[in-house]
Short mmCIF file of C-alpha atoms and ligand atoms in Angstrom, two decimals:
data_model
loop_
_atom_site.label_atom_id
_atom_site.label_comp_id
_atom_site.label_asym_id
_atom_site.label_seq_id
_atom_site.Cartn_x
_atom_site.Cartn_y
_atom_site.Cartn_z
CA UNK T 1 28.67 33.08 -33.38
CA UNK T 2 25.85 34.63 -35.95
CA UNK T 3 25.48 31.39 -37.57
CA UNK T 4 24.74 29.43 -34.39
CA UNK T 5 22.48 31.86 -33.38
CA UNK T 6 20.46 31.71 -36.34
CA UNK T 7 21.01 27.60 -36.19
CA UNK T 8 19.81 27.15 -32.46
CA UNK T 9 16.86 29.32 -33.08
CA UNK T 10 15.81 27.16 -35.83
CA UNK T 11 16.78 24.06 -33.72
CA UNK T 12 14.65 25.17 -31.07
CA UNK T 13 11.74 26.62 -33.71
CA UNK T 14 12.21 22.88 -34.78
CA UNK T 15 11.25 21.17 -31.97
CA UNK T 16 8.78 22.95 -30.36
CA UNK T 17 6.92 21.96 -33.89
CA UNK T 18 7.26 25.55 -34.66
CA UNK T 19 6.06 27.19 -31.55
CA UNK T 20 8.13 27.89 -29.31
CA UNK T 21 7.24 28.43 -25.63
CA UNK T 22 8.64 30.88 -23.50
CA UNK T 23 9.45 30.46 -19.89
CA UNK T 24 7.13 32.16 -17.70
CA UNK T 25 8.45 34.57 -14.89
CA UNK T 26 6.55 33.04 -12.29
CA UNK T 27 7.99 30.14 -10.88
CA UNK T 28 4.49 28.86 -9.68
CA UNK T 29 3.65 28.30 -13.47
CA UNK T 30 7.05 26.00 -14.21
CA UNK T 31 5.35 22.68 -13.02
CA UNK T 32 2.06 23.59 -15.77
CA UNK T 33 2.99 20.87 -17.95
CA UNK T 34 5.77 18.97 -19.58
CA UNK T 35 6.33 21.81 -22.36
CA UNK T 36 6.59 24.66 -19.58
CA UNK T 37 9.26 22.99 -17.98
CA UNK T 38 11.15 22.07 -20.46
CA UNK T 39 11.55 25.79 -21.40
CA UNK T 40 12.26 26.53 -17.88
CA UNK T 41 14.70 23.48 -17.63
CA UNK T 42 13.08 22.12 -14.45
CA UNK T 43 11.67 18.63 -15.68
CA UNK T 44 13.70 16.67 -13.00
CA UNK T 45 12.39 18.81 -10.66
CA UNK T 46 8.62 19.11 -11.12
CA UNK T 47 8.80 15.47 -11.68
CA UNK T 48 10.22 14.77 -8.36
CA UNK T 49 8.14 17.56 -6.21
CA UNK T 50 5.10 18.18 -8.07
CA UNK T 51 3.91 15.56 -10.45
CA UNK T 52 4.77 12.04 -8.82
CA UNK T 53 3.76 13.67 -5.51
CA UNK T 54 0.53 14.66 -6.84
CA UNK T 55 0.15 11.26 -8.55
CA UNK T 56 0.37 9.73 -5.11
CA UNK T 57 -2.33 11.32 -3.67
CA UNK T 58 -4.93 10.66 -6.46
CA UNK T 59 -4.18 6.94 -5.77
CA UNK T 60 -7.05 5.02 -4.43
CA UNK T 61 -6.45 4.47 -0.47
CA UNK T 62 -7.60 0.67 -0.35
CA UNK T 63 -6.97 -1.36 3.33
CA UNK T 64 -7.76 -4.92 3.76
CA UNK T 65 -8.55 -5.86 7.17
CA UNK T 66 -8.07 -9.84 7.63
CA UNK T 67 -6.99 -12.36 9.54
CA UNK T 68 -3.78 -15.15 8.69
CA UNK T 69 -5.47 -18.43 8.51
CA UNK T 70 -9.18 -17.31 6.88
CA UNK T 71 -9.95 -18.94 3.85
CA UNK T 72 -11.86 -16.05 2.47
CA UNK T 73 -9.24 -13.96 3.48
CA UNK T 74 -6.60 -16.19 2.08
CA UNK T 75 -9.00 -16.79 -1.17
CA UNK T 76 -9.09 -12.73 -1.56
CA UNK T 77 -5.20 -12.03 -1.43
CA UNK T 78 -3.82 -14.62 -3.33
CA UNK T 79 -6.44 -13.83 -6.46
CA UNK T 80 -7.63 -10.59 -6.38
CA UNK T 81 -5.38 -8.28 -4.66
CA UNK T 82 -2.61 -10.00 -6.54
CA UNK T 83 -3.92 -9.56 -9.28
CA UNK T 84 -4.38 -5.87 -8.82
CA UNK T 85 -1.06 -5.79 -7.56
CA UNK T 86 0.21 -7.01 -10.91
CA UNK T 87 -1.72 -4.73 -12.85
CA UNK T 88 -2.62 -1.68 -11.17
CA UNK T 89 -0.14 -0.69 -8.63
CA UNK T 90 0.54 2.48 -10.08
CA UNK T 91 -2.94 3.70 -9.17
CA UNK T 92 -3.79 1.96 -5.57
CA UNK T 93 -2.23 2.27 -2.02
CA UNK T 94 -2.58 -0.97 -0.61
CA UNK T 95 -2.86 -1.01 3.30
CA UNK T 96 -2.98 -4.60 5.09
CA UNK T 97 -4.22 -4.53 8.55
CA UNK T 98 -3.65 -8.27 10.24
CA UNK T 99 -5.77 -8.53 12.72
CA UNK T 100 -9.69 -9.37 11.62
CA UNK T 101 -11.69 -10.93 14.68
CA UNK T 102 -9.18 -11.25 17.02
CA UNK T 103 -9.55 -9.70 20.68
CA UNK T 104 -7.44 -8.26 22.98
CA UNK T 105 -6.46 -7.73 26.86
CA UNK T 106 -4.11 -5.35 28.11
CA UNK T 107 -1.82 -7.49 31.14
CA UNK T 108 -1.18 -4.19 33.16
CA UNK T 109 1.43 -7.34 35.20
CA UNK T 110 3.81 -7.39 32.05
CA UNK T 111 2.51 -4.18 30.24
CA UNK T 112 2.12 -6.13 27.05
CA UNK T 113 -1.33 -7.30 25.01
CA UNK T 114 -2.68 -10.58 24.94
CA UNK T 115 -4.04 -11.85 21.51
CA UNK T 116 -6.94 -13.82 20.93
CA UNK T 117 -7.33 -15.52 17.86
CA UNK T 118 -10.67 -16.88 15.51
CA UNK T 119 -8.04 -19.62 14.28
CA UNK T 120 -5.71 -20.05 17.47
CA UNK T 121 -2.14 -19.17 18.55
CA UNK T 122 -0.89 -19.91 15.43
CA UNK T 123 -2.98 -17.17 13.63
CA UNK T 124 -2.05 -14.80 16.27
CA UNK T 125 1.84 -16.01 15.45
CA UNK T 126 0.85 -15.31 11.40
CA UNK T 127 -0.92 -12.16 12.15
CA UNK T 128 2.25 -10.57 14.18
CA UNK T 129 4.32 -12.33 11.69
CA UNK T 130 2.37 -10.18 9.05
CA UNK T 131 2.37 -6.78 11.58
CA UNK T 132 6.39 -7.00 11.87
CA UNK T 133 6.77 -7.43 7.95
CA UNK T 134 4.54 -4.65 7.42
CA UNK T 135 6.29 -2.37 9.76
CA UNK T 136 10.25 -3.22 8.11
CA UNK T 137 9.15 -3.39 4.98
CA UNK T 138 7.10 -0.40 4.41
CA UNK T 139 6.89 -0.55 0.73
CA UNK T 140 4.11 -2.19 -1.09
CA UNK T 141 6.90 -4.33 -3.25
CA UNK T 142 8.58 -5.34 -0.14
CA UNK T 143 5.97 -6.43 1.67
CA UNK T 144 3.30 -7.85 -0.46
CA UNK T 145 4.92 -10.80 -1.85
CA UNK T 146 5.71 -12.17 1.07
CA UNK T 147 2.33 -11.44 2.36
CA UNK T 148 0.88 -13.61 -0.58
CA UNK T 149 3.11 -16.43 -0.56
CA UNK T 150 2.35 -16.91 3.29
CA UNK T 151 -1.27 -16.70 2.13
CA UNK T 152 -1.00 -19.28 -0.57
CA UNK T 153 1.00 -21.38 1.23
CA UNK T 154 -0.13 -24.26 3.46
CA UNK T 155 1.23 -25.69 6.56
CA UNK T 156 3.02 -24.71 9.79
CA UNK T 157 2.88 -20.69 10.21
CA UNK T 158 6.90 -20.38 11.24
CA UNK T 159 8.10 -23.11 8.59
CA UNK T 160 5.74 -21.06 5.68
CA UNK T 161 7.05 -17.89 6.87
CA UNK T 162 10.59 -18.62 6.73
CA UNK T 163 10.31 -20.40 3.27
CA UNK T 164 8.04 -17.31 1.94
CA UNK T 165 11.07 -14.77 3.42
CA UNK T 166 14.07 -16.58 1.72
CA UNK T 167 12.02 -16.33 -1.78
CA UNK T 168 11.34 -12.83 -0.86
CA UNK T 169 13.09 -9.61 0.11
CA UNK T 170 12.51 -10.51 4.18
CA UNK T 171 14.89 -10.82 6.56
CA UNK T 172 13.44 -13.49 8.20
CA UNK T 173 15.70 -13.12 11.40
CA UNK T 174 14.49 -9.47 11.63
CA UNK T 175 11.03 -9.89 11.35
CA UNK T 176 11.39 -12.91 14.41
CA UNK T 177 13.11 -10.27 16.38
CA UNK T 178 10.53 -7.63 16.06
CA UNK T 179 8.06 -10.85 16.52
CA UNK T 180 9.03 -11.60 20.30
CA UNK T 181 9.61 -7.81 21.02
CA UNK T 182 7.65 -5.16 23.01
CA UNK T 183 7.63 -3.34 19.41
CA UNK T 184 5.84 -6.15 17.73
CA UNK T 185 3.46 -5.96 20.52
CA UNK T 186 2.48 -2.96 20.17
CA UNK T 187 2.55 -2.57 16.50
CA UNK T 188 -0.04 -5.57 16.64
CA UNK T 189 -1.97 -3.87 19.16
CA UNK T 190 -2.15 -0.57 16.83
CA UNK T 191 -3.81 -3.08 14.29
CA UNK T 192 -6.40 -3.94 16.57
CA UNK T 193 -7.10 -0.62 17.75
CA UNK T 194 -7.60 0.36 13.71
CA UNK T 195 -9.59 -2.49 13.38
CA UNK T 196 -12.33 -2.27 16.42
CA UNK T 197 -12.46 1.96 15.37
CA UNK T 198 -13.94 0.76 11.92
CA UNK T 199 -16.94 2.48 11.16
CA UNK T 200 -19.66 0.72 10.53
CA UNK T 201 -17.87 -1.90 12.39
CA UNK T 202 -16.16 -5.13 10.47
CA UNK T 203 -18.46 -7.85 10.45
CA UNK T 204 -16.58 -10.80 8.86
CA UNK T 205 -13.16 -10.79 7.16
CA UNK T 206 -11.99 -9.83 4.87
CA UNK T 207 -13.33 -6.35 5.16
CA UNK T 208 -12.33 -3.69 2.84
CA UNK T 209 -12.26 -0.14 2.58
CA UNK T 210 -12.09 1.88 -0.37
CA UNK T 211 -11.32 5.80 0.17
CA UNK T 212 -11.93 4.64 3.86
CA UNK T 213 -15.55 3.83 3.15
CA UNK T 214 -17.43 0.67 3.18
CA UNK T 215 -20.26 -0.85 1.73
CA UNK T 216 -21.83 -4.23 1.18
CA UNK T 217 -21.77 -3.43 -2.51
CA UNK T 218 -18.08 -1.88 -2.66
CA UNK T 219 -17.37 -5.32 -0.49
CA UNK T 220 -18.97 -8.21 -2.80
CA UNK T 221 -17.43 -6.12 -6.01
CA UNK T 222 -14.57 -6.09 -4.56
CA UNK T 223 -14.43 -10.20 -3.68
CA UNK T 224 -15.32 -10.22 -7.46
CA UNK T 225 -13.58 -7.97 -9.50
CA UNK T 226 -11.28 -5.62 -7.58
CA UNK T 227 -9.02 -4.55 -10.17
CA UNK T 228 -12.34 -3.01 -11.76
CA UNK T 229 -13.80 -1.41 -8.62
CA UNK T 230 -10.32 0.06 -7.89
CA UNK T 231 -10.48 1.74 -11.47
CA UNK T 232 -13.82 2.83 -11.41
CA UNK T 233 -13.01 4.77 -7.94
CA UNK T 234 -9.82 6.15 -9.49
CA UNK T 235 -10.12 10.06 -9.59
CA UNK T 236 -14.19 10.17 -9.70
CA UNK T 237 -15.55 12.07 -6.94
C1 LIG I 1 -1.54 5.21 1.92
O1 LIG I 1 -2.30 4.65 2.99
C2 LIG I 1 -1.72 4.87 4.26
C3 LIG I 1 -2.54 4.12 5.29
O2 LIG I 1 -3.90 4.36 5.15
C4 LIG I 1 -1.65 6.36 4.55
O3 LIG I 1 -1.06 6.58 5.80
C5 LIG I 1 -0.85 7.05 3.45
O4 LIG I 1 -0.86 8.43 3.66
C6 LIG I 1 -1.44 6.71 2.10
N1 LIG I 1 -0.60 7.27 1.06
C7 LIG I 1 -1.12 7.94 0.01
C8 LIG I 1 -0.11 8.41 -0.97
O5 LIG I 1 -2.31 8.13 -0.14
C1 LIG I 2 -5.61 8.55 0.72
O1 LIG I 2 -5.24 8.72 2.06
C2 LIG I 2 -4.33 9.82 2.26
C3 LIG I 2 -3.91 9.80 3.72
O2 LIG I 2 -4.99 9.62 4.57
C4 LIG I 2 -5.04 11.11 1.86
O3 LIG I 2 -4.16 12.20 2.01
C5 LIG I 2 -5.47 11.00 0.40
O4 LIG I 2 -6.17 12.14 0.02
C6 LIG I 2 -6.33 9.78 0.20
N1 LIG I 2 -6.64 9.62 -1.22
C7 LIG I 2 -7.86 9.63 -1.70
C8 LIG I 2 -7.97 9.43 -3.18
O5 LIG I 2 -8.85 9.78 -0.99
C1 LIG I 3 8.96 1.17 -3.64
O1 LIG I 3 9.73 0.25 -4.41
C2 LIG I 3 9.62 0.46 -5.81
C3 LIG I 3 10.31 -0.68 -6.52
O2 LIG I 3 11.52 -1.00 -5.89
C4 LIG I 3 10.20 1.82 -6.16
O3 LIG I 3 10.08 2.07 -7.54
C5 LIG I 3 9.42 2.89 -5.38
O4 LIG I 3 10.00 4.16 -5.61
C6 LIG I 3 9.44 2.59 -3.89
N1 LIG I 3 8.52 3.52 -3.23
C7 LIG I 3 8.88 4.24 -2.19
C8 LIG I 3 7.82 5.11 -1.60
O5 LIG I 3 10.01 4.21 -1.72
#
């Protein structure tokens, strides 16, 4: 009993590199740092509560508001916000809003929206398409590579989408469901709304916002080097 006393007092003097911390009374203290916590035996938890959560927040809020069939839109996804994705997920939220210059009308006859498209029907089809895949998928790792295969893909909207959802996590089934329903509708129509409150106001797609701001400047650095913008934002006020 003495001798593993005396041995798990020099264990612990051991790996605390000789100093060994204490844990504090207050509980508000626990989550300080790693060292704290480990003393108070509460990693897990300040990991899970405290430390990822506050991770999340510092993480720069970046939305991309585009339409399906652009090429600059389709240019911009496939090279530089995958790229970012790659790299520097860890430090971005990534919002998509698919919508860009399309238009709306409310039919009060069948209580549903009418879409108007800058590349046709078939963008509106891609952009709900998009909107539905969003919405199921919430996560960024769910979502986004289907978004970028569509968006690197040529050919007919439906046929890409249901190639891009069987190399994918997508239920492709699911998404067509929430496609053709009063959901998708409005989901879509939540985009738009999103879209026509930007301030200033989009004037071509894609539009970005970093931190929900937007500037020509942020904009071209963006179309250039986004990974580097999105790091330069990161945690400087
Ligand atoms: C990520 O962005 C979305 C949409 O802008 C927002 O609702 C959400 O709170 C953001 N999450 C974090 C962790 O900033
Ligand atoms: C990102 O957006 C969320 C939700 O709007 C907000 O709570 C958070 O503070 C934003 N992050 C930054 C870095 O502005
Ligand atoms: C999103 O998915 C990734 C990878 O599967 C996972 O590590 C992460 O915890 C998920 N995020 C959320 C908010 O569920």
């Amino acid at each position: 009993m003495y001798v593993s006393l005396i041995f798990s007092t020099i264990l612990v003097f051991y790996i605390h590199g000789g100093l060994a911390i204490n844990c504090p009374k207050s509980p508000a203290k626990w989550c300080d740092n790693k060292n704290i916590a480990k003393a108070c035996g509460v990693i897990e938890q300040c990991n899970k509560y405290v430390w990822k959560v506050r991770d999340m927040n510092d993480r720069v809020n970046l939305s991309i508001y585009y339409e399906t069939l652009c090429p600059d839109c389709r240019q911009f996804i496939t090279t530089q916000v995958w790229n970012a994705y790659q790299s520097i997920l860890s430090i971005v939220n990534i919002s998509f809003v698919p919508y860009g210059n399309a238009r709306e009308i409310y039919r009060p006859e069948t209580k549903l929206y009418q879409f108007y498209c800058q590349h046709g029907a078939d963008e509106c089809y891609g952009n709900m398409i998009h909107t539905c895949v969003i919405y199921l998928y919430p996560n960024t790792t769910d979502h986004l590579p289907f978004i970028y295969c569509t968006e690197s893909t040529e050919g007919d909207v439906g046929t890409v989408a249901e190639q891009c959802a069987e190399k994918t996590t997508v239920d492709f089934d699911k998404v067509s469901a929430c496609v053709q329903s009063r959901l998708g509708n409005q989901l879509q129509h939540v985009y738009a709304a999103q879209t026509d409150n930007l301030k200033p106001p989009h004037q071509y797609v894609p539009w970005v916002t970093v931190n929900g701001e937007h500037t020509e400047d942020m904009e071209q650095e963006a179309e250039k080097d986004l990974i580097g913008l999105i790091c330069k934002t990161y945690k400087v006020i």
